[in-house]
């Protein structure tokens, strides 16, 4: 089995309310997630990311469509699927008054992990998520980043081969987000497949093997970050760094419509005795790809909900 998730035409229609017509929150989505990869679902607020996770984890039923998860059918084998997946929702599902250690034990109890394994597994998870020192601290007293890390640890406590993370770094400060991304990246070594949603382009770029870009309930692109970038690039863009005799530097961006050599010669013809310090080929960022594919300004990705921390936390 190479495909750990296979979604076929997944659709969620929320019925009409007093002031609105029916909404296709997720609209005929097809994708596969391969064993061992970090798969990113990238899209702006309201794109349908959480709804997709809720369908795949059995919290809401697809209106149309089907999915296979770990070779089980989503609609008929949900109980078995639930035993073999970990789910980290946007808001934590752990208990404020329980300590970090006890939350992990409680979670293992729910999943039917044998009692003799509880202590060893809990200590190991605390260590892996850099929480050993907080072993006996109540959940409520942990920092935001530690809460997020412990919630992920709890979702892994029954050793699921597949975990769903809904915006794992939203609302975290730069350092906590970076540290959490390292922990998520390390799951690969544990053979855990990760399905994660994010609205941080840089996060998707750093963390994900493949990325689906979802806008208004539809997948508009799905590929490795590298391939998304090379498909998006239509012409070579070169950046020449020049220095004048006084040592002042200037960068010139050259879009090469007529062949690289001709364009560089043309640009250097009006360089007026400046020295060439560097010539670089510019690669499109995932941001360029996003703008090109969606026609949206990347500002739409910065809308924050609840947590502080701003949209820039994907840096570093
Ligand atoms: N229970 C519901 N009833 C009606 N509409 C809903 C419900 N849940 C979500 N929606 C709507 O469905 C659309 C998709 O919502 P969803 O939460 O899946 O988006 P999202 O991509 O997770 O967004 P965010 O980045 O804000 O978390 C939104 O327009 C939302 O308002
Ligand atoms: Mg969401």
Short mmCIF file of C-alpha atoms and ligand atoms in Angstrom, two decimals:
data_model
loop_
_atom_site.label_atom_id
_atom_site.label_comp_id
_atom_site.label_asym_id
_atom_site.label_seq_id
_atom_site.Cartn_x
_atom_site.Cartn_y
_atom_site.Cartn_z
CA UNK A 1 0.00 0.00 0.00
CA UNK A 2 1.58 3.21 -1.16
CA UNK A 3 -1.35 5.57 -0.95
CA UNK A 4 -2.31 6.13 2.64
CA UNK A 5 -5.18 8.48 1.74
CA UNK A 6 -7.13 8.44 -1.47
CA UNK A 7 -9.87 11.05 -1.76
CA UNK A 8 -12.33 10.82 -4.63
CA UNK A 9 -14.58 13.76 -5.35
CA UNK A 10 -14.93 14.67 -1.69
CA UNK A 11 -17.61 17.33 -1.36
CA UNK A 12 -19.22 19.03 1.61
CA UNK A 13 -22.27 21.16 1.09
CA UNK A 14 -23.53 23.09 4.10
CA UNK A 15 -27.27 23.67 3.79
CA UNK A 16 -28.76 27.11 3.26
CA UNK A 17 -29.35 29.24 6.34
CA UNK A 18 -31.55 32.28 6.92
CA UNK A 19 -29.20 34.67 5.20
CA UNK A 20 -27.21 32.50 2.86
CA UNK A 21 -27.61 29.94 0.10
CA UNK A 22 -26.09 26.44 0.38
CA UNK A 23 -22.29 26.50 0.52
CA UNK A 24 -19.98 24.05 -1.23
CA UNK A 25 -17.25 24.34 1.39
CA UNK A 26 -15.33 21.49 -0.27
CA UNK A 27 -16.11 20.93 -3.91
CA UNK A 28 -15.13 17.67 -5.59
CA UNK A 29 -11.65 17.27 -4.21
CA UNK A 30 -9.39 14.45 -5.47
CA UNK A 31 -5.94 13.70 -4.10
CA UNK A 32 -3.75 10.94 -2.77
CA UNK A 33 -1.34 11.06 0.14
CA UNK A 34 1.60 8.68 -0.08
CA UNK A 35 3.02 6.72 2.75
CA UNK A 36 5.73 8.56 4.64
CA UNK A 37 5.23 12.02 3.17
CA UNK A 38 4.33 15.34 4.74
CA UNK A 39 1.38 16.43 2.62
CA UNK A 40 0.32 20.06 2.83
CA UNK A 41 -3.14 21.46 2.29
CA UNK A 42 -2.44 25.13 1.67
CA UNK A 43 -5.13 27.76 1.35
CA UNK A 44 -6.56 31.01 2.68
CA UNK A 45 -9.15 31.31 5.46
CA UNK A 46 -12.40 29.61 4.55
CA UNK A 47 -10.87 27.58 1.71
CA UNK A 48 -12.19 24.29 3.12
CA UNK A 49 -9.08 22.91 4.83
CA UNK A 50 -10.66 22.11 8.19
CA UNK A 51 -13.79 20.75 6.55
CA UNK A 52 -11.61 18.35 4.54
CA UNK A 53 -9.84 17.15 7.71
CA UNK A 54 -13.18 16.76 9.47
CA UNK A 55 -14.46 14.58 6.64
CA UNK A 56 -11.31 12.46 6.51
CA UNK A 57 -11.33 11.90 10.28
CA UNK A 58 -15.00 11.08 10.54
CA UNK A 59 -16.16 14.23 12.33
CA UNK A 60 -18.48 15.17 9.49
CA UNK A 61 -19.89 13.11 6.64
CA UNK A 62 -19.07 14.01 3.03
CA UNK A 63 -22.17 15.13 1.13
CA UNK A 64 -20.75 13.52 -2.01
CA UNK A 65 -17.62 11.51 -2.71
CA UNK A 66 -15.60 8.85 -0.97
CA UNK A 67 -12.17 8.17 0.42
CA UNK A 68 -9.93 5.28 1.36
CA UNK A 69 -7.70 5.75 4.36
CA UNK A 70 -5.09 3.15 5.32
CA UNK A 71 -6.92 0.85 2.92
CA UNK A 72 -10.20 1.20 4.78
CA UNK A 73 -13.32 2.75 3.32
CA UNK A 74 -14.13 6.07 4.97
CA UNK A 75 -17.88 5.55 5.01
CA UNK A 76 -18.10 1.90 6.05
CA UNK A 77 -14.92 1.37 8.13
CA UNK A 78 -14.78 4.55 10.14
CA UNK A 79 -14.36 2.87 13.51
CA UNK A 80 -11.27 1.04 12.33
CA UNK A 81 -9.86 4.15 10.68
CA UNK A 82 -10.23 6.14 13.89
CA UNK A 83 -8.13 3.62 15.81
CA UNK A 84 -5.26 4.06 13.39
CA UNK A 85 -5.06 7.82 12.99
CA UNK A 86 -4.05 10.76 15.16
CA UNK A 87 -5.94 14.05 14.94
CA UNK A 88 -4.80 17.46 16.15
CA UNK A 89 -7.63 19.96 15.76
CA UNK A 90 -7.19 23.74 15.60
CA UNK A 91 -8.15 24.06 19.26
CA UNK A 92 -6.54 21.57 21.63
CA UNK A 93 -8.60 18.70 22.99
CA UNK A 94 -6.46 18.10 26.10
CA UNK A 95 -7.44 18.65 29.73
CA UNK A 96 -6.37 21.87 31.45
CA UNK A 97 -6.12 20.41 34.94
CA UNK A 98 -4.20 17.25 33.99
CA UNK A 99 -0.40 17.34 33.88
CA UNK A 100 1.48 16.83 30.63
CA UNK A 101 2.24 13.24 31.67
CA UNK A 102 -1.33 12.48 32.73
CA UNK A 103 -2.78 13.90 29.53
CA UNK A 104 -0.64 11.48 27.54
CA UNK A 105 -1.63 8.56 29.75
CA UNK A 106 -5.28 9.52 29.48
CA UNK A 107 -5.04 9.63 25.73
CA UNK A 108 -3.42 6.17 25.65
CA UNK A 109 -6.17 4.86 27.86
CA UNK A 110 -8.77 6.15 25.38
CA UNK A 111 -6.99 4.46 22.51
CA UNK A 112 -6.66 1.17 24.34
CA UNK A 113 -2.88 1.14 24.63
CA UNK A 114 -1.88 -1.63 27.11
CA UNK A 115 -1.29 -0.25 30.60
CA UNK A 116 2.25 -1.63 30.83
CA UNK A 117 3.25 0.67 27.93
CA UNK A 118 1.88 3.93 29.33
CA UNK A 119 4.82 5.15 31.35
CA UNK A 120 7.53 4.35 28.83
CA UNK A 121 5.61 5.82 25.93
CA UNK A 122 4.63 8.96 27.85
CA UNK A 123 8.23 9.64 28.91
CA UNK A 124 9.45 8.99 25.39
CA UNK A 125 6.89 11.40 23.88
CA UNK A 126 7.68 14.08 26.46
CA UNK A 127 11.34 13.75 25.53
CA UNK A 128 10.72 13.82 21.82
CA UNK A 129 8.56 16.94 22.09
CA UNK A 130 11.01 18.65 24.46
CA UNK A 131 8.59 18.58 27.36
CA UNK A 132 10.37 16.32 29.85
CA UNK A 133 10.85 19.24 32.24
CA UNK A 134 7.13 19.98 32.10
CA UNK A 135 6.13 16.41 32.87
CA UNK A 136 4.21 17.38 36.01
CA UNK A 137 2.91 20.77 34.89
CA UNK A 138 -0.84 21.10 34.29
CA UNK A 139 -1.71 21.64 30.64
CA UNK A 140 -3.25 25.05 31.41
CA UNK A 141 0.12 26.33 32.65
CA UNK A 142 2.10 25.42 29.54
CA UNK A 143 3.05 28.02 26.93
CA UNK A 144 1.10 28.14 23.71
CA UNK A 145 3.86 26.34 21.79
CA UNK A 146 4.20 23.65 24.47
CA UNK A 147 0.44 23.11 24.44
CA UNK A 148 0.56 22.59 20.71
CA UNK A 149 3.51 20.19 21.03
CA UNK A 150 1.78 18.17 23.77
CA UNK A 151 -1.42 17.99 21.73
CA UNK A 152 0.57 16.49 18.86
CA UNK A 153 2.32 14.11 21.25
CA UNK A 154 -1.04 12.91 22.58
CA UNK A 155 -2.28 12.33 19.04
CA UNK A 156 0.74 10.07 18.49
CA UNK A 157 0.45 8.16 21.74
CA UNK A 158 -1.14 5.08 20.15
CA UNK A 159 1.56 5.05 17.42
CA UNK A 160 -0.72 5.85 14.47
CA UNK A 161 0.89 5.62 11.03
CA UNK A 162 -1.06 8.74 9.94
CA UNK A 163 -1.64 12.02 11.72
CA UNK A 164 -3.76 15.03 10.76
CA UNK A 165 -2.55 18.44 11.93
CA UNK A 166 -4.87 21.41 11.44
CA UNK A 167 -2.73 24.57 11.27
CA UNK A 168 -0.15 23.36 13.77
CA UNK A 169 1.80 26.62 13.96
CA UNK A 170 -0.93 29.23 13.69
CA UNK A 171 -0.76 31.75 16.50
CA UNK A 172 2.72 30.68 17.67
CA UNK A 173 5.69 33.01 17.96
CA UNK A 174 8.56 32.58 15.50
CA UNK A 175 10.73 30.42 17.78
CA UNK A 176 7.95 28.09 18.90
CA UNK A 177 6.74 27.71 15.33
CA UNK A 178 10.24 26.85 14.16
CA UNK A 179 10.74 24.33 16.91
CA UNK A 180 7.38 22.72 16.22
CA UNK A 181 8.18 22.48 12.51
CA UNK A 182 11.38 20.61 13.41
CA UNK A 183 9.34 18.16 15.47
CA UNK A 184 6.90 17.65 12.61
CA UNK A 185 9.74 17.13 10.15
CA UNK A 186 11.21 14.53 12.51
CA UNK A 187 8.01 12.46 12.28
CA UNK A 188 9.24 11.30 8.89
CA UNK A 189 11.98 9.31 10.60
CA UNK A 190 9.32 7.60 12.70
CA UNK A 191 7.46 6.53 9.54
CA UNK A 192 4.49 8.71 10.38
CA UNK A 193 2.62 10.15 7.41
CA UNK A 194 1.50 13.73 8.04
CA UNK A 195 -1.48 15.53 6.52
CA UNK A 196 -1.28 19.16 7.54
CA UNK A 197 -3.16 22.32 6.72
CA UNK A 198 -1.55 25.69 6.72
CA UNK A 199 -1.98 29.16 5.34
CA UNK A 200 1.74 29.87 5.63
CA UNK A 201 3.36 29.58 2.21
CA UNK A 202 6.83 29.35 3.66
CA UNK A 203 5.77 26.65 6.05
CA UNK A 204 4.40 24.55 3.21
CA UNK A 205 7.60 25.18 1.29
CA UNK A 206 9.87 24.12 4.14
CA UNK A 207 7.95 21.22 5.54
CA UNK A 208 5.94 19.52 2.83
CA UNK A 209 6.96 16.90 0.29
CA UNK A 210 3.88 17.74 -1.75
CA UNK A 211 1.40 20.55 -1.54
CA UNK A 212 -2.20 20.92 -2.67
CA UNK A 213 -3.32 24.52 -3.06
CA UNK A 214 -6.98 24.81 -2.15
CA UNK A 215 -9.11 27.85 -2.91
CA UNK A 216 -12.90 28.07 -2.41
CA UNK A 217 -13.20 24.35 -1.87
CA UNK A 218 -11.25 23.33 -4.95
CA UNK A 219 -7.74 22.00 -5.41
CA UNK A 220 -6.16 24.32 -7.98
CA UNK A 221 -2.70 22.71 -7.95
CA UNK A 222 -1.05 19.65 -6.46
CA UNK A 223 2.59 18.73 -6.78
CA UNK A 224 5.98 18.86 -5.12
CA UNK A 225 7.02 22.41 -4.27
CA UNK A 226 9.87 22.16 -6.78
CA UNK A 227 7.64 21.09 -9.62
CA UNK A 228 5.03 23.72 -8.80
CA UNK A 229 7.80 26.27 -9.05
CA UNK A 230 9.31 25.05 -12.29
CA UNK A 231 5.90 24.82 -13.95
CA UNK A 232 5.13 28.34 -12.87
CA UNK A 233 8.30 29.77 -14.30
CA UNK A 234 7.75 31.02 -17.83
CA UNK A 235 10.94 32.91 -18.43
CA UNK A 236 14.36 33.08 -16.88
CA UNK A 237 14.81 35.97 -14.50
CA UNK A 238 18.34 37.09 -13.74
CA UNK A 239 19.57 39.46 -11.10
CA UNK A 240 22.81 41.32 -11.75
CA UNK A 241 24.52 43.09 -8.86
CA UNK A 242 26.56 46.09 -10.03
CA UNK A 243 28.91 48.40 -8.14
CA UNK A 244 29.87 51.92 -9.26
CA UNK A 245 33.40 53.31 -8.69
CA UNK A 246 32.28 54.72 -5.31
CA UNK A 247 31.37 51.21 -4.22
CA UNK A 248 27.61 51.74 -4.19
CA UNK A 249 25.72 48.64 -5.17
CA UNK A 250 22.71 48.32 -7.39
CA UNK A 251 20.68 45.23 -8.26
CA UNK A 252 19.11 44.93 -11.71
CA UNK A 253 16.36 42.43 -12.38
CA UNK A 254 16.38 41.24 -15.97
CA UNK A 255 13.53 39.27 -17.44
CA UNK A 256 15.02 37.30 -20.28
CA UNK A 257 12.54 37.30 -23.13
CA UNK A 258 15.20 37.10 -25.86
CA UNK A 259 17.77 34.64 -24.63
CA UNK A 260 19.90 35.02 -21.55
CA UNK A 261 23.13 36.17 -23.18
CA UNK A 262 21.55 38.90 -25.27
CA UNK A 263 19.64 40.25 -22.29
CA UNK A 264 22.71 40.38 -20.07
CA UNK A 265 24.75 42.14 -22.74
CA UNK A 266 21.95 44.60 -23.25
CA UNK A 267 21.71 45.31 -19.54
CA UNK A 268 25.44 45.73 -19.15
CA UNK A 269 25.60 48.11 -22.13
CA UNK A 270 24.01 50.80 -19.97
CA UNK A 271 25.98 49.90 -16.89
CA UNK A 272 28.29 52.93 -17.40
CA UNK A 273 31.52 51.49 -16.16
CA UNK A 274 30.00 49.77 -13.16
CA UNK A 275 31.56 46.50 -12.05
CA UNK A 276 29.58 43.29 -12.10
CA UNK A 277 29.70 41.77 -8.61
CA UNK A 278 27.31 38.88 -9.07
CA UNK A 279 24.91 37.32 -11.53
CA UNK A 280 22.13 35.15 -10.09
CA UNK A 281 19.28 33.26 -11.66
CA UNK A 282 16.13 33.98 -9.65
CA UNK A 283 13.81 31.08 -8.93
CA UNK A 284 10.13 31.75 -8.33
CA UNK A 285 9.04 31.34 -4.72
CA UNK A 286 5.96 29.39 -3.75
CA UNK A 287 4.43 32.83 -3.27
CA UNK A 288 4.88 33.60 -6.98
CA UNK A 289 3.31 30.25 -7.80
CA UNK A 290 0.39 30.93 -5.50
CA UNK A 291 -0.29 34.34 -7.02
CA UNK A 292 -0.06 32.95 -10.53
CA UNK A 293 -2.36 29.99 -9.88
CA UNK A 294 -4.99 31.66 -7.76
CA UNK A 295 -4.94 35.23 -8.98
CA UNK A 296 -5.09 36.12 -5.28
CA UNK A 297 -2.84 38.48 -3.45
CA UNK A 298 -0.88 36.64 -0.77
CA UNK A 299 -2.36 39.07 1.77
CA UNK A 300 -5.31 36.69 1.88
CA UNK A 301 -3.02 34.23 3.61
CA UNK A 302 -2.19 36.61 6.43
CA UNK A 303 -5.64 36.89 7.94
CA UNK A 304 -5.29 35.80 11.55
CA UNK A 305 -7.80 34.18 13.80
CA UNK A 306 -7.70 34.21 17.54
CA UNK A 307 -4.03 33.78 18.34
CA UNK A 308 -1.47 36.52 18.32
CA UNK A 309 1.76 36.19 16.43
CA UNK A 310 0.83 37.67 13.07
CA UNK A 311 1.20 36.13 9.69
CA UNK A 312 4.97 36.12 9.55
CA UNK A 313 5.68 33.18 11.79
CA UNK A 314 6.83 30.91 8.99
CA UNK A 315 10.20 32.67 8.93
CA UNK A 316 13.38 31.01 10.19
N1 LIG B 1 -20.65 23.84 10.31
C1 LIG B 1 -20.67 24.72 9.29
N2 LIG B 1 -21.83 25.20 8.81
C2 LIG B 1 -21.86 26.07 7.78
N3 LIG B 1 -20.76 26.53 7.15
C3 LIG B 1 -19.58 26.10 7.60
C4 LIG B 1 -19.45 25.18 8.69
N4 LIG B 1 -18.13 24.92 8.89
C5 LIG B 1 -17.46 25.66 7.98
N5 LIG B 1 -18.32 26.36 7.20
C6 LIG B 1 -17.94 27.23 6.08
O1 LIG B 1 -17.25 26.46 5.13
C7 LIG B 1 -16.18 27.17 4.54
C8 LIG B 1 -14.88 26.42 4.74
O2 LIG B 1 -14.56 26.43 6.12
P1 LIG B 1 -13.28 25.70 6.71
O3 LIG B 1 -13.34 25.86 8.17
O4 LIG B 1 -13.20 24.33 6.15
O5 LIG B 1 -12.11 26.57 6.07
P2 LIG B 1 -10.55 26.59 6.42
O6 LIG B 1 -9.84 26.46 5.11
O7 LIG B 1 -10.24 25.61 7.47
O8 LIG B 1 -10.34 28.07 6.95
P3 LIG B 1 -9.38 28.62 8.11
O9 LIG B 1 -8.05 28.87 7.45
O10 LIG B 1 -10.05 29.88 8.54
O11 LIG B 1 -9.31 27.61 9.22
C9 LIG B 1 -16.19 28.55 5.18
O12 LIG B 1 -16.88 29.42 4.33
C10 LIG B 1 -16.95 28.31 6.48
O13 LIG B 1 -17.61 29.49 6.86
MG1 LIG B 2 -9.45 25.74 9.36
#
